[in-house]
Coordinates of C-alpha atoms in Angstrom, one line a residue:
M1 CA -32.6 25.7 -5.3
V2 CA -28.9 26.0 -4.7
L3 CA -27.6 23.1 -2.7
K4 CA -24.5 23.9 -0.6
A5 CA -22.3 22.0 1.8
I6 CA -20.4 23.6 4.6
V7 CA -17.6 21.6 6.3
A8 CA -14.3 22.1 8.1
Y9 CA -11.7 19.4 7.5
G10 CA -8.1 18.7 8.2
E11 CA -5.5 18.3 5.5
N12 CA -6.3 14.5 5.6
R13 CA -10.0 15.4 5.3
V14 CA -10.8 14.4 9.0
I15 CA -14.0 16.1 10.2
G16 CA -14.5 14.6 13.6
K17 CA -13.7 12.2 16.4
D18 CA -16.0 10.5 18.8
N19 CA -19.0 12.4 17.2
D20 CA -17.4 15.8 18.0
L21 CA -15.2 18.4 16.3
I22 CA -11.5 17.9 17.0
W23 CA -10.5 21.6 17.0
H24 CA -12.0 24.8 18.4
L25 CA -11.7 27.6 15.9
P26 CA -14.0 30.5 16.9
D27 CA -13.7 32.3 13.5
D28 CA -14.8 29.1 11.7
L29 CA -17.8 28.8 14.0
K30 CA -18.7 32.4 13.1
H31 CA -18.2 31.5 9.4
F32 CA -20.7 28.6 9.9
K33 CA -23.2 30.8 11.6
R34 CA -22.9 33.6 9.0
H35 CA -23.6 31.2 6.2
T36 CA -26.3 29.1 7.8
A37 CA -28.4 31.5 9.9
G38 CA -31.9 31.8 8.5
K39 CA -31.3 28.7 6.2
T40 CA -32.3 25.1 6.2
I41 CA -29.6 22.7 7.3
I42 CA -29.6 19.0 6.4
M43 CA -27.7 16.5 8.5
G44 CA -27.5 12.9 9.5
R45 CA -28.7 11.7 12.9
K46 CA -25.2 11.4 14.4
T47 CA -24.6 15.0 13.5
W48 CA -27.9 15.9 15.1
D49 CA -26.8 13.9 18.2
S50 CA -23.5 15.8 18.3
L51 CA -25.6 19.0 18.7
G52 CA -26.9 17.6 22.0
G53 CA -30.2 16.7 20.3
R54 CA -31.3 20.4 20.2
P55 CA -31.6 22.7 17.2
L56 CA -29.2 25.6 16.5
P57 CA -31.0 28.9 16.7
K58 CA -32.6 30.5 13.6
R59 CA -32.3 27.5 11.3
R60 CA -34.7 24.9 10.0
H61 CA -33.3 21.4 10.7
I62 CA -33.9 18.3 8.6
V63 CA -32.4 15.1 10.0
I64 CA -31.8 12.1 7.8
S65 CA -32.1 8.8 9.7
R66 CA -32.6 5.2 8.6
Q67 CA -34.9 4.8 11.7
A68 CA -38.4 5.2 10.4
D69 CA -39.6 6.2 13.9
F70 CA -36.9 8.8 14.6
K71 CA -38.4 12.0 16.0
A72 CA -36.8 14.8 17.8
E73 CA -38.1 18.2 19.0
G74 CA -37.0 21.0 16.7
C75 CA -36.3 19.0 13.6
E76 CA -38.0 17.4 10.7
S77 CA -37.0 13.8 10.1
V78 CA -36.7 11.9 6.8
Q79 CA -35.2 8.6 5.7
S80 CA -33.2 9.7 2.7
L81 CA -31.3 12.6 1.1
E82 CA -33.8 12.6 -1.7
A83 CA -36.7 13.1 0.8
A84 CA -34.8 16.0 2.4
L85 CA -34.2 17.6 -1.0
A86 CA -37.9 17.3 -1.8
L87 CA -38.6 19.3 1.4
V88 CA -36.4 22.2 0.3
K89 CA -37.0 22.3 -3.5
D90 CA -38.8 25.6 -3.3
E91 CA -36.2 27.3 -1.1
A92 CA -33.4 29.6 -2.5
D93 CA -30.7 27.4 -0.9
A94 CA -30.0 24.8 1.7
F95 CA -26.9 23.5 3.4
I96 CA -25.6 20.0 4.0
V97 CA -23.8 20.1 7.3
G98 CA -22.7 16.5 7.9
G99 CA -21.7 13.9 8.7
A100 CA -19.4 11.9 6.4
Q101 CA -22.1 9.6 4.9
I102 CA -24.5 12.5 4.2
Y103 CA -21.7 14.5 2.5
E104 CA -20.9 11.5 0.3
L105 CA -24.5 11.1 -0.7
A106 CA -24.9 14.8 -1.4
L107 CA -21.7 15.4 -3.5
P108 CA -23.4 14.7 -6.9
Y109 CA -26.1 17.2 -6.1
L110 CA -23.9 20.0 -4.7
D111 CA -23.7 23.4 -6.4
I112 CA -21.4 25.0 -3.9
L113 CA -19.0 23.8 -1.2
E114 CA -17.9 26.1 1.6
I115 CA -14.8 24.4 3.0
T116 CA -12.6 25.4 5.9
V117 CA -9.3 23.6 5.3
V118 CA -7.6 23.3 8.8
H119 CA -3.9 23.1 8.3
A120 CA -3.3 20.1 10.5
T121 CA -3.3 16.4 10.1
L122 CA -5.2 14.9 13.0
E123 CA -6.7 11.5 13.7
G124 CA -10.4 11.0 13.8
H125 CA -13.3 8.6 13.1
A126 CA -15.1 10.6 10.4
Y127 CA -13.6 11.9 7.2
F128 CA -15.0 14.0 4.3
P129 CA -15.1 11.8 1.2
D130 CA -12.2 11.9 -1.3
W131 CA -14.0 14.1 -3.8
D132 CA -13.4 14.9 -7.4
K133 CA -12.7 18.6 -7.7
S134 CA -12.6 18.7 -11.5
P135 CA -16.4 19.6 -11.8
F136 CA -15.8 22.6 -9.5
E137 CA -13.6 25.7 -9.4
C138 CA -12.3 27.4 -6.3
I139 CA -13.7 30.9 -6.5
T140 CA -12.5 32.3 -3.2
S141 CA -9.7 31.4 -0.8
L142 CA -9.0 33.4 2.4
H143 CA -6.2 32.3 4.8
H144 CA -6.5 32.7 8.5
P145 CA -3.3 32.4 10.6
A146 CA -3.1 30.6 13.9
D147 CA -3.2 32.9 16.8
E148 CA -4.0 33.0 20.5
N149 CA -7.6 32.0 19.8
H150 CA -7.0 29.5 17.0
E151 CA -4.6 26.6 17.6
Y152 CA -4.3 25.9 13.8
S153 CA -4.2 28.1 10.8
F154 CA -6.9 27.5 8.2
T155 CA -8.2 28.6 4.9
F156 CA -11.8 29.4 3.9
E157 CA -12.5 28.1 0.4
T158 CA -15.6 28.4 -1.8
W159 CA -15.9 25.8 -4.6
K160 CA -18.6 26.3 -7.2
R161 CA -19.8 23.7 -9.7
K162 CA -18.7 24.7 -13.2
A163 CA -21.5 25.6 -15.6

């Protein structure tokens, strides 16, 4: 199983504010959909809550919560990242989709990171961990300029763990 993370963060690694995204970038949302449709996505409970407590279409949802009695329609719930990984061990790949604590827990296990670097420095409450890039190499980088639909420019980067 190939474990991937997908995230959009600012130049200061900010990923959210008040349990929500802090930018609206339609092409990044399409990027997320293209990568995760038909896949399993693993997230923390706060990220699940930010979705309005309802699943995204055409994806299997696994929610990590410390609350042993957490249950929500449209998702499977577990109490640890290790339990989530055990549920997907026979799948070709799965995606970590947030939030900050789950990304931090998953970093040692990740094979690929799909990162959208938003070229802005904004304030927020949630930040992607300060990660060591040395075990990874950036294998693709594609810049997207700001335009009438995208307030900020951004770059899609794919980082793959070195063999």
